[in-house]
Coordinates of C-alpha atoms in Angstrom, one line a residue:
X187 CA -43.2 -17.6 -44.5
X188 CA -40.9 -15.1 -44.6
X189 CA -42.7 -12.3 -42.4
X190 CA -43.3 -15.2 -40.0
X191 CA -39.6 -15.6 -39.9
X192 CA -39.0 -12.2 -39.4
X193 CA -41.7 -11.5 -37.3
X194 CA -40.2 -14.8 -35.2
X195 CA -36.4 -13.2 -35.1
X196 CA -38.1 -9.6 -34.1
X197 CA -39.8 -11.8 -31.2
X198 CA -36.7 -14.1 -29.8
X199 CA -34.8 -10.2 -30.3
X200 CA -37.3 -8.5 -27.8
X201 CA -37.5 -11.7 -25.4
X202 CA -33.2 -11.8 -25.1
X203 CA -33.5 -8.5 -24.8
X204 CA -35.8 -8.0 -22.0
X205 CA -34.0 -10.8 -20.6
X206 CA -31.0 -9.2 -20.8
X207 CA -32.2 -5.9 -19.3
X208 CA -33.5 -8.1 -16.4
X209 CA -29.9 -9.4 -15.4
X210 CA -27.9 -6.2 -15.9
X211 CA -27.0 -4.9 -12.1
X212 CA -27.6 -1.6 -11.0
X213 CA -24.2 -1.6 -9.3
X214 CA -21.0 -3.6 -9.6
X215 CA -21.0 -5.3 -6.2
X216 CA -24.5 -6.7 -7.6
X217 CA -22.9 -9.1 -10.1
X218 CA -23.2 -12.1 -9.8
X219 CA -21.2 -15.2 -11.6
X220 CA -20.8 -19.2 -10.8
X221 CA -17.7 -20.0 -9.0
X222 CA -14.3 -21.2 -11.2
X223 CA -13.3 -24.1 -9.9
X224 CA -9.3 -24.7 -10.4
X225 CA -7.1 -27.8 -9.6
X226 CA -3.6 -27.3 -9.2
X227 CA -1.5 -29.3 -11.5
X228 CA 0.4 -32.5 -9.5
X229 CA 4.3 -31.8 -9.0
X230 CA 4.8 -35.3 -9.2
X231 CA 3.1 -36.0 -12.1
X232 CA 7.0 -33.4 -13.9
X233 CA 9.5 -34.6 -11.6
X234 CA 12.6 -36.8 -12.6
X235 CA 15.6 -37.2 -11.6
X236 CA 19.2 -37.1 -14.3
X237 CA 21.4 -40.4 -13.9
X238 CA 24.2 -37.6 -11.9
X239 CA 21.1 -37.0 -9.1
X240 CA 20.1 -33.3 -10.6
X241 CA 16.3 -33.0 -9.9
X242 CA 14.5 -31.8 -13.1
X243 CA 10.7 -30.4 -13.2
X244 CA 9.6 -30.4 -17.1
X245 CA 7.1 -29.6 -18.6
X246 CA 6.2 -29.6 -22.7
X247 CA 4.7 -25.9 -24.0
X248 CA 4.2 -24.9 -27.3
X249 CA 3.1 -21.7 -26.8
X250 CA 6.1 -20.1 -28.2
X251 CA 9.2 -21.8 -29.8
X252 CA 11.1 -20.9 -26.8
X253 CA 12.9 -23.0 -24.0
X254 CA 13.3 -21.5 -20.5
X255 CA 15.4 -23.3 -17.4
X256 CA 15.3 -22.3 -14.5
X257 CA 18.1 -23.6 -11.9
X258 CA 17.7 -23.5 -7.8
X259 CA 21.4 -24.3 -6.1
X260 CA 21.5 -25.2 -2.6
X261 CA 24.0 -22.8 -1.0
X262 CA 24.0 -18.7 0.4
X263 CA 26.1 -15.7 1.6
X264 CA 24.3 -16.9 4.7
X265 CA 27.6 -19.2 4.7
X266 CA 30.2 -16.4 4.0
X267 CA 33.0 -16.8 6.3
X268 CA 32.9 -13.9 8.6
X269 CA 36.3 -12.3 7.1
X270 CA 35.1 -12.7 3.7
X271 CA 31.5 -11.5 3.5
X272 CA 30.6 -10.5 0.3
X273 CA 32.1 -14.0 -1.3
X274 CA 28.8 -16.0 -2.5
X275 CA 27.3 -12.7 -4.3
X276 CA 30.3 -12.4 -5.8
X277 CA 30.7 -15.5 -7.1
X278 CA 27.3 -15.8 -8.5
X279 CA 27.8 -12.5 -10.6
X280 CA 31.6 -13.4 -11.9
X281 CA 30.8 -17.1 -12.6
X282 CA 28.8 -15.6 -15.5
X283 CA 30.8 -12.4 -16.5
X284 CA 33.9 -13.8 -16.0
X285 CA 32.9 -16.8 -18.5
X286 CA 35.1 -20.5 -18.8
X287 CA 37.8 -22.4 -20.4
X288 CA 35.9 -22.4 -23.8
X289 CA 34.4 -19.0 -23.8
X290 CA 35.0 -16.0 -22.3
X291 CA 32.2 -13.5 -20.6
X292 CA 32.4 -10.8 -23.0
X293 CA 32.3 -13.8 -26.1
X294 CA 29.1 -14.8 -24.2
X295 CA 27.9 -11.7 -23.8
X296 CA 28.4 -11.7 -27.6
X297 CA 27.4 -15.1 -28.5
X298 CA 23.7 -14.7 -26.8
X299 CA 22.9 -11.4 -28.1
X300 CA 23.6 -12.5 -31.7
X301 CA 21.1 -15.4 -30.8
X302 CA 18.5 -13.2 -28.8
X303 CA 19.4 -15.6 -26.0
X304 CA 20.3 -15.4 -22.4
X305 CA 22.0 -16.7 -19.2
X306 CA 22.4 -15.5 -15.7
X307 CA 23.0 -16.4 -12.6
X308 CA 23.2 -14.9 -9.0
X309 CA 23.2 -16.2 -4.8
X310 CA 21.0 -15.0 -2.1
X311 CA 21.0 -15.1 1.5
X312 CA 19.8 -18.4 0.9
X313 CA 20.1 -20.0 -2.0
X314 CA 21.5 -19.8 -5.6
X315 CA 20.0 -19.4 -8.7
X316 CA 20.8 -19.3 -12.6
X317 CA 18.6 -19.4 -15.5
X318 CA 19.1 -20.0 -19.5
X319 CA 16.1 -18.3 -22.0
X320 CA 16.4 -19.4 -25.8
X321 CA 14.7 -19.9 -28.8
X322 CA 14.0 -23.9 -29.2
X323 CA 15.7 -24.0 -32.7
X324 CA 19.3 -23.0 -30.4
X325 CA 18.7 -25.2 -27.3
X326 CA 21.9 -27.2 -28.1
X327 CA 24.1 -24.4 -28.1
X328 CA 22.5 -22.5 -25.4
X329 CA 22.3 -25.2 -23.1
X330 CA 25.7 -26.3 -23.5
X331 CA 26.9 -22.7 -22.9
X332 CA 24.5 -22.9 -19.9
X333 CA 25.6 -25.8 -18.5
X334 CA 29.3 -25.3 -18.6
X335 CA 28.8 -22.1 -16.5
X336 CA 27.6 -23.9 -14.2
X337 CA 30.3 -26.7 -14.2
X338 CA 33.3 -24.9 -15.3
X339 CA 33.2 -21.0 -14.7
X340 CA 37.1 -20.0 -14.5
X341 CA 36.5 -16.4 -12.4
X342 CA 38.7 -14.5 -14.5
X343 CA 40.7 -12.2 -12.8
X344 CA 39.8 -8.9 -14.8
X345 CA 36.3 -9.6 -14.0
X346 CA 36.8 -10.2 -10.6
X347 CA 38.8 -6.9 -10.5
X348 CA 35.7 -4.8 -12.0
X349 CA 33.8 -6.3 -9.8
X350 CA 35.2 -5.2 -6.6
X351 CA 35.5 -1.9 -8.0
X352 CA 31.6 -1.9 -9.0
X353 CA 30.8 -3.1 -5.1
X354 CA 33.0 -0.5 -3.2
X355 CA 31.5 2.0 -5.3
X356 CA 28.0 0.8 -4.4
X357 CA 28.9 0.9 -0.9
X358 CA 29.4 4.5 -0.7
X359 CA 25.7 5.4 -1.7
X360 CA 24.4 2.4 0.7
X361 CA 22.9 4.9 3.2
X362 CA 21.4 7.3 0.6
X363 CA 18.2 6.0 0.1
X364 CA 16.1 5.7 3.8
X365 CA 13.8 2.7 3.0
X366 CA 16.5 0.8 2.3
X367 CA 18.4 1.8 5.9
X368 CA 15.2 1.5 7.6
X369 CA 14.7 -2.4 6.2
X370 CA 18.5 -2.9 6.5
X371 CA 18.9 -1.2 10.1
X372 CA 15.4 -2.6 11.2
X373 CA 16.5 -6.5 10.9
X374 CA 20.0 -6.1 12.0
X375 CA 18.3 -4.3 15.5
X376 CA 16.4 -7.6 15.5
X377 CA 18.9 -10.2 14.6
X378 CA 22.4 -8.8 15.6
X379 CA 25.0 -10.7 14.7
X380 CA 23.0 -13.2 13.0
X381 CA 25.0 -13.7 9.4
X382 CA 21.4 -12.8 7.7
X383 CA 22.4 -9.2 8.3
X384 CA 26.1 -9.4 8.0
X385 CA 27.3 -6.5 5.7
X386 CA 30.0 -6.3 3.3
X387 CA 33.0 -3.6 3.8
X388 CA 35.6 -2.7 1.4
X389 CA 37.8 -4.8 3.7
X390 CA 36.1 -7.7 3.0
X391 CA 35.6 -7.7 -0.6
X392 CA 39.0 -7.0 -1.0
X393 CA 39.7 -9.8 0.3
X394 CA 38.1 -12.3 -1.9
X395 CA 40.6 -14.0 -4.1
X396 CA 40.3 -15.7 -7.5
X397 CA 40.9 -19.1 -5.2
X398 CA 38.5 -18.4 -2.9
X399 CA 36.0 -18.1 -5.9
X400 CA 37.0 -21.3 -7.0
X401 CA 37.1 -23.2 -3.9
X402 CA 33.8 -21.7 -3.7
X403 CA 32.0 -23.7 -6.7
X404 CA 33.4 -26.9 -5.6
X405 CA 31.9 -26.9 -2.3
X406 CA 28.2 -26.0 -3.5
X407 CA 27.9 -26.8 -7.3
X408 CA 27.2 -30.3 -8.0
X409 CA 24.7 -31.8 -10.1
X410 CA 23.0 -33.2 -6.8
X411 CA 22.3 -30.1 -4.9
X412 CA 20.8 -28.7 -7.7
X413 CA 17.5 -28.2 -9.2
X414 CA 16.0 -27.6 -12.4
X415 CA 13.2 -26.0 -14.1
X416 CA 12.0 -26.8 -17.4
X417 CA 9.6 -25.5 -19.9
X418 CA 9.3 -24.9 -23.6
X419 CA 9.0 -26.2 -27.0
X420 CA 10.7 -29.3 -26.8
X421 CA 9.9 -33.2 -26.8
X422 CA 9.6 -34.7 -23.2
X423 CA 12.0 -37.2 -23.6
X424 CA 14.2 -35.4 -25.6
X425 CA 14.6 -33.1 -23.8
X426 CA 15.7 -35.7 -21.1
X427 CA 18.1 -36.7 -23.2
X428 CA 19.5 -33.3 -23.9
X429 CA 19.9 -32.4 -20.5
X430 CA 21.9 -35.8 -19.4
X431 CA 24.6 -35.1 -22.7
X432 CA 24.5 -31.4 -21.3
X433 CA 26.1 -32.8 -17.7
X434 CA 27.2 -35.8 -18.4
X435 CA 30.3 -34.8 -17.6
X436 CA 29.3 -33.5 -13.9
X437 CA 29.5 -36.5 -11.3
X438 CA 27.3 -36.3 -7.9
X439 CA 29.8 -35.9 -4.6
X440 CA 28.9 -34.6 -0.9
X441 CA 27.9 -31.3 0.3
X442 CA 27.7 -30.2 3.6
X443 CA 26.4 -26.9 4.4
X444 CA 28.1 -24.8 6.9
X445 CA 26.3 -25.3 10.5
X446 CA 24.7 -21.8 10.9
X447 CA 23.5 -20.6 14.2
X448 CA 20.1 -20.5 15.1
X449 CA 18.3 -17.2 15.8
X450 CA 18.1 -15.6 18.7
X451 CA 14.7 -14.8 19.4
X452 CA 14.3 -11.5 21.3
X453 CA 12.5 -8.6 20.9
X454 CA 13.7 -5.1 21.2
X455 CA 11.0 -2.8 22.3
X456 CA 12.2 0.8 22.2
X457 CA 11.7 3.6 19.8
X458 CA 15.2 3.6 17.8
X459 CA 15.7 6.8 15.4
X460 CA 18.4 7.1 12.9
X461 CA 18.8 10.8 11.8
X462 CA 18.9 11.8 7.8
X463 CA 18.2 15.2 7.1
X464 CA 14.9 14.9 5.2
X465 CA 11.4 16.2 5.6
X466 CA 10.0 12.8 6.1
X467 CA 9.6 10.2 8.6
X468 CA 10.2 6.5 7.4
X469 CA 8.6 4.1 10.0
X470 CA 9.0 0.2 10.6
X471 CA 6.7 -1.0 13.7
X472 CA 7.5 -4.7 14.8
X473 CA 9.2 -7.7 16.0
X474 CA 9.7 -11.1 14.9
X475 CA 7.5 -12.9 13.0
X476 CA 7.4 -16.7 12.1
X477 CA 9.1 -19.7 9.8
X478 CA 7.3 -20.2 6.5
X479 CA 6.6 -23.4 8.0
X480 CA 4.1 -22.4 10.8
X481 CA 0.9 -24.3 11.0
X482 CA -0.6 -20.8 11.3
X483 CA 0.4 -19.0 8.5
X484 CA -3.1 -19.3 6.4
X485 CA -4.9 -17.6 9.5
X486 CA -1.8 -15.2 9.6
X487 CA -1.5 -14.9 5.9
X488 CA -5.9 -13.6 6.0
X489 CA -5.2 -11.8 9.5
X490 CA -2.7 -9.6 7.8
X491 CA -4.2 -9.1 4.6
X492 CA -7.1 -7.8 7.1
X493 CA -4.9 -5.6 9.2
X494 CA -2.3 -4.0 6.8
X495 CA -1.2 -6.5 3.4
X496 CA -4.5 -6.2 1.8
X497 CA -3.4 -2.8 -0.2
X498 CA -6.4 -0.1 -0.2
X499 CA -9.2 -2.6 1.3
X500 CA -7.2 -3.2 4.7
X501 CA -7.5 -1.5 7.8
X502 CA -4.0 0.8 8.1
X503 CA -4.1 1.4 4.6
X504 CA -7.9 2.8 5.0
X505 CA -7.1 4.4 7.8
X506 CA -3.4 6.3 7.9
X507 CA -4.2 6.9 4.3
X508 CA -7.7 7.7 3.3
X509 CA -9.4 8.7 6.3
X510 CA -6.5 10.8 7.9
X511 CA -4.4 11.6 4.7
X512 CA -1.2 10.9 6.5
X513 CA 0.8 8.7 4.1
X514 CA 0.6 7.5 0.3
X515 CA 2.9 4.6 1.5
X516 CA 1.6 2.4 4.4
X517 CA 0.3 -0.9 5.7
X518 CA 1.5 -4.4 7.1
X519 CA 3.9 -7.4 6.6
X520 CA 4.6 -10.9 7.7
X521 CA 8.2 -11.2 5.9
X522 CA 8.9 -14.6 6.7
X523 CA 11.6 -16.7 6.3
X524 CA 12.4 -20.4 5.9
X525 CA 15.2 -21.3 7.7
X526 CA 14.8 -18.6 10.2
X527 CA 11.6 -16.4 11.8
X528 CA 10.8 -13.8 9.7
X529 CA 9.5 -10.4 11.1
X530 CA 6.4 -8.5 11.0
X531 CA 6.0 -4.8 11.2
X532 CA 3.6 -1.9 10.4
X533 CA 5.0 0.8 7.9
X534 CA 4.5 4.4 6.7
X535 CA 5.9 7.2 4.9
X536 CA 4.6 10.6 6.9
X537 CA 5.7 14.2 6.7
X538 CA 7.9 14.3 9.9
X539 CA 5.6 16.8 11.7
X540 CA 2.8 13.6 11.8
X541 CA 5.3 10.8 12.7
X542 CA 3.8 10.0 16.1
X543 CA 0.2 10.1 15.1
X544 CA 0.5 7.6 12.3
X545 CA 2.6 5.3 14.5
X546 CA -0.2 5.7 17.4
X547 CA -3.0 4.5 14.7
X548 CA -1.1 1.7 13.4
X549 CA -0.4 0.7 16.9
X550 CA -4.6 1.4 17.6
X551 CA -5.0 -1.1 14.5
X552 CA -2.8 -3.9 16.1
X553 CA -4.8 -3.5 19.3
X554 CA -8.1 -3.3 17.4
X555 CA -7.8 -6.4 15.3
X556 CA -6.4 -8.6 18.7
X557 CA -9.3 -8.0 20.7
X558 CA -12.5 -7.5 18.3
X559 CA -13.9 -9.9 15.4
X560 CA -13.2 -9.1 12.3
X561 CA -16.3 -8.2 9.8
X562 CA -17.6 -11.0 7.7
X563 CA -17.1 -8.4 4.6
X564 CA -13.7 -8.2 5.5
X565 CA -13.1 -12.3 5.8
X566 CA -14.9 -12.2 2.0
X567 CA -12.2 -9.8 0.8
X568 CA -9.4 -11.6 2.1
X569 CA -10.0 -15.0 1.5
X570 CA -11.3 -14.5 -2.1
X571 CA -8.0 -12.5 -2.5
X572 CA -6.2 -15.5 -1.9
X573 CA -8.4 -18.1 -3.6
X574 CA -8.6 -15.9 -6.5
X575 CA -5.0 -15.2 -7.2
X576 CA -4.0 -18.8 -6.3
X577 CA -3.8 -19.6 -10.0
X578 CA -1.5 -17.2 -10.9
X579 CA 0.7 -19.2 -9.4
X580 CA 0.5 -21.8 -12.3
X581 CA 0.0 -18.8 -15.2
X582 CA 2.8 -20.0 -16.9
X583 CA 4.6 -23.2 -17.8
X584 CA 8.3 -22.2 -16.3
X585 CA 6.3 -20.7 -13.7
X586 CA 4.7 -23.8 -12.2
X587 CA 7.7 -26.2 -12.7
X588 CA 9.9 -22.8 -10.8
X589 CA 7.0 -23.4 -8.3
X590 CA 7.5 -27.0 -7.7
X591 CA 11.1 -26.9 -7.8
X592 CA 10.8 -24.0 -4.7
X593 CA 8.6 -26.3 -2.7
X594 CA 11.5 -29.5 -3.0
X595 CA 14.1 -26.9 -2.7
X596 CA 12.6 -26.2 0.9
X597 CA 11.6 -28.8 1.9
X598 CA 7.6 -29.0 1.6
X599 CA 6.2 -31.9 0.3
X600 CA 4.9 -32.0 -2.8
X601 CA 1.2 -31.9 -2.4
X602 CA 1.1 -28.9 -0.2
X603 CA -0.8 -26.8 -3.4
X604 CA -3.8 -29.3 -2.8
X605 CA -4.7 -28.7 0.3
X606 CA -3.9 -24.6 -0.3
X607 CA -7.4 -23.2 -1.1
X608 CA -9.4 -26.0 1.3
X609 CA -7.1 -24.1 4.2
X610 CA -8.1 -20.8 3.2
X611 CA -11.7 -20.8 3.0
X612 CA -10.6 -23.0 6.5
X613 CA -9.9 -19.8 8.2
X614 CA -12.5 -18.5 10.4
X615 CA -12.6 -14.9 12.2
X616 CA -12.0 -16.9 15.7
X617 CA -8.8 -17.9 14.2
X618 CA -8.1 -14.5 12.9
X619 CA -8.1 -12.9 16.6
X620 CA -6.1 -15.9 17.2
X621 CA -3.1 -15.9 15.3
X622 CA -3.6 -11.8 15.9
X623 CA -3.3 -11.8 20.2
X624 CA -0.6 -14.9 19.1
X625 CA 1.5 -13.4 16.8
X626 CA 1.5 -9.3 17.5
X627 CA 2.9 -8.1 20.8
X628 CA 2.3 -4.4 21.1
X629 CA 4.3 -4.8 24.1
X630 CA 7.3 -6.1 22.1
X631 CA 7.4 -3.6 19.1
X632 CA 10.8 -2.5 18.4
X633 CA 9.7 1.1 16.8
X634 CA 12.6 2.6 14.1
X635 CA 12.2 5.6 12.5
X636 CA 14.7 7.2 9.6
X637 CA 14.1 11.2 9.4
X638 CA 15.2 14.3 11.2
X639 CA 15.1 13.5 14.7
X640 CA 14.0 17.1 15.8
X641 CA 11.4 17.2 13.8
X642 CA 10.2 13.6 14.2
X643 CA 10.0 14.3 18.1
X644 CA 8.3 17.6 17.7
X645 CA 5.2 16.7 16.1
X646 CA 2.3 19.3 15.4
X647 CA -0.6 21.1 17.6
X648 CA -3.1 19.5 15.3
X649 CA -2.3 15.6 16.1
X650 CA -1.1 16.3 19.9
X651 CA 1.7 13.5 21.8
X652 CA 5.1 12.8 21.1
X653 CA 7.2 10.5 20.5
X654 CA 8.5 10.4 24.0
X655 CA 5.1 8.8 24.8
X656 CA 6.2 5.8 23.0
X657 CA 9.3 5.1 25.3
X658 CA 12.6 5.9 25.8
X659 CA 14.3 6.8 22.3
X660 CA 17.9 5.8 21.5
X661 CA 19.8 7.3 18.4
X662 CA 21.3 4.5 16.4
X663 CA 24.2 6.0 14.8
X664 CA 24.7 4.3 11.0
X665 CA 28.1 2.9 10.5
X666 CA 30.1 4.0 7.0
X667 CA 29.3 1.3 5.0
X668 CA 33.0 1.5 3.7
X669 CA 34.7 0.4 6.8
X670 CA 31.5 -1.3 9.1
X671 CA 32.5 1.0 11.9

């Protein structure tokens, strides 16, 4: 009996693995393996609303015996008054540092180190945020620290004092690094006076008072233009609780955003050079792009991973970079924007001698992927790209609820991650070329370039043409960031 056993195991051993032998793949690409099907979890299935009108997204996770909030505040330095740019980043730094009536910054500061905790806020261009990360066994204190920065922050004047000093400083190493003038000089070329690119001066952050501040935080902080994201180790309900004893204090009122203008839409098609004495040549190539809430953007979104976003599998990238050698740094972007058209532009990082050619094959590569079908391989690539790193979106508990609470924050509803994936594998190459003759002009490309001018225009007998070729160039002068002029 027990050779036959043996003999039996030495049998079932040889059959798994010949078996085995007979599935292994003689290359990677071979492999094989059943589709993972994922379903987005429901945003409506974590949204309530507090009895003061702040919208809350929980959700219970006892993964670790931590709580993390995450808060979304309707309001922007896209509302700075022209005089006082610099006034909503400033308040969203010193509302924190500068602490309130029961606890000073450099007490918090204190306070949350001793209990491995934290709290921070900041404003964007277009929105505010501030966020609270604690273990679960301190969410009472934490969140009551939390939430009276939010309702009460007192701006203290020495705060606000190291503050300006801090931003002036910055200012005076603000054209140092040239990506950062190239983005920075690139969207104020496309959106002039537009307050999305209006830039702070010494002038104007010194002229930001304490009241201001103040005046500041009434007009945009209130529980109902607000927010929240919840997750942790915590009971649901609660939790609930915890957060309407946190705010109960905080009534619902009005608030009006500023009227902003809209965008004027108009291209500037030109080569535009900005001289820095370096051996490179930073290059955007573009105009505008779209809204975030074009019916387009999953063909756009594939188009471009196709073209330039798709790292070393798209065309630029493969191109400029592997095939010619021209540029670690290259590719393409649709940078949108919600409130406002976005842009979208071709990139690279060239020695200054090979400026021109790399700008002639992205411009090849724009032309290319508007007038020929793309390669089924290619549609593969990007779609599974998109399908398979949809889930990260939901990786993590504060993660999805941040997720949801971005979607009601601007104004999608709240199903739009159902439909996601369906409108992805949607996408065909006929819509690909498209969105691409659509949405790229080569006509329209405003072409900006940060390097040595001389050397830029030069070029080198190996990759013959100029930069002339392109079109007339214009020097754009940078202004000292100090003074705006």
């Amino acid at each position: 009996m027990k050779r036959l056993l043996i003999a039996g195991i030495c049998a079932a051993g040889a059959l798994f693995a010949a078996m085995a032998a007979a599935q292994i793949a003689e290359h990677p690409s071979q492999l094989s393996y059943r589709p993972l099907a994922f379903t987005p979890p429901k945003a409506k299935d974590y949204r309530t609303v507090l009895s003061n009108g702040m919208v809350v997204y929980l959700v219970e996770d006892y993964t670790l015996p931590t709580v993390d909030i995450q808060a979304i505040i309707s309001t922007g330095s896209l509302y700075d008054p022209r005089d006082k740019i610099g006034l909503a980043r400033m308040a969203g730094e010193v509302m924190r540092t500068g602490g309130t009536h029961k606890m000073s910054g450099d007490e918090l500061d204190e306070r949350l180190a001793f209990l491995g905790a934290s709290i921070r806020t900041s404003i964007g261009n277009t929105s505010g945020n501030a966020s609270m990360s604690a273990l679960s066994r301190d969410t009472d204190e934490v969140l009551g620290l939390f939430a009276d920065v939010l309702m009460h922050p007192i701006f203290a004047e020495e705060k606000i004092k190291l503050y300006k000093d801090e931003a002036i400083e910055a200012l005076k190493s603000k054209n140092d690094q040239p990506r950062a003038v190239l983005e920075r000089e690139f969207r104020k070329l496309l959106y002039g006076a537009h307050p999305l690119v209006w830039a702070e001066t010494k002038a104007t952050i010194e002229a930001i008072t304490r009241q201001d501040l103040l005046d500041f935080h009434r007009t945009y902080f209130a529980p109902n233009n607000i927010i929240l994201a919840v997750a942790g180790d915590f009971q649901r309900q609660e939790m609930l609780a915890k957060l309407e004893k946190a705010f109960a204090d905080w009534q619902p009122r009005t608030v009006t955003l500023p009227r902003v203008p809209e965008v004027a839409v108009k291209n500037r098609p030109g080569v535009f050079m900005i001289q820095k004495q370096i051996n490179q040549g930073y290059v955007n190539v573009g105009h505008f792009g779209i809204k975030d809430t074009n019916p387009d953007i999953f063909a756009i979104n594939v188009m471009n991973f196709i073209l330039g976003g798709g790292s070393f599998t798209s065309r630029i990238t493969s191109k400029v970079r592997s095939d010619e050698g021209l540029a670690y740094n290259t590719g393409s972007r649709f940078a949108n924007e919600h409130l406002f058209p976005g842009t979208f532009y071709g990139y690279v990082q060239t020695k200054s001698q090979t400026v021109y050619y790399a700008i002639s094959l992205i411009l090849k590569e724009f032309e290319r992927i508007r007038r020929e079908p793309v390669k089924e391989e290619e549609m593969v690539t990007a779609k599974n790209y998109f399908l398979d790193s949809f889930p990260d979106r939901f990786s993590t508990a504060i993660g999805t609820m941040s997720t949801f609470s971005s979607l009601e924050y601007n104004g999608f509803p709240l199903d739009y991650y159902d439909t996601y994936c369906d409108k992805i594998r949607a996408v065909t190459p006929q819509d690909v070329m498209r969105v691409a003759k659509k949405y790229i002009r080569p006509e329209q490309m405003t072409i900006m370039i940060v390097g040595d001018i001389e050397a830029c225009k030069k070029g080198d007998e190996k990759h013959p043409g100029t930069l002339d070729q392109l079109g007339p160039i214009t020097e754009i002068k940078l202004p000292d960031p100090l003074t705006g002029k």
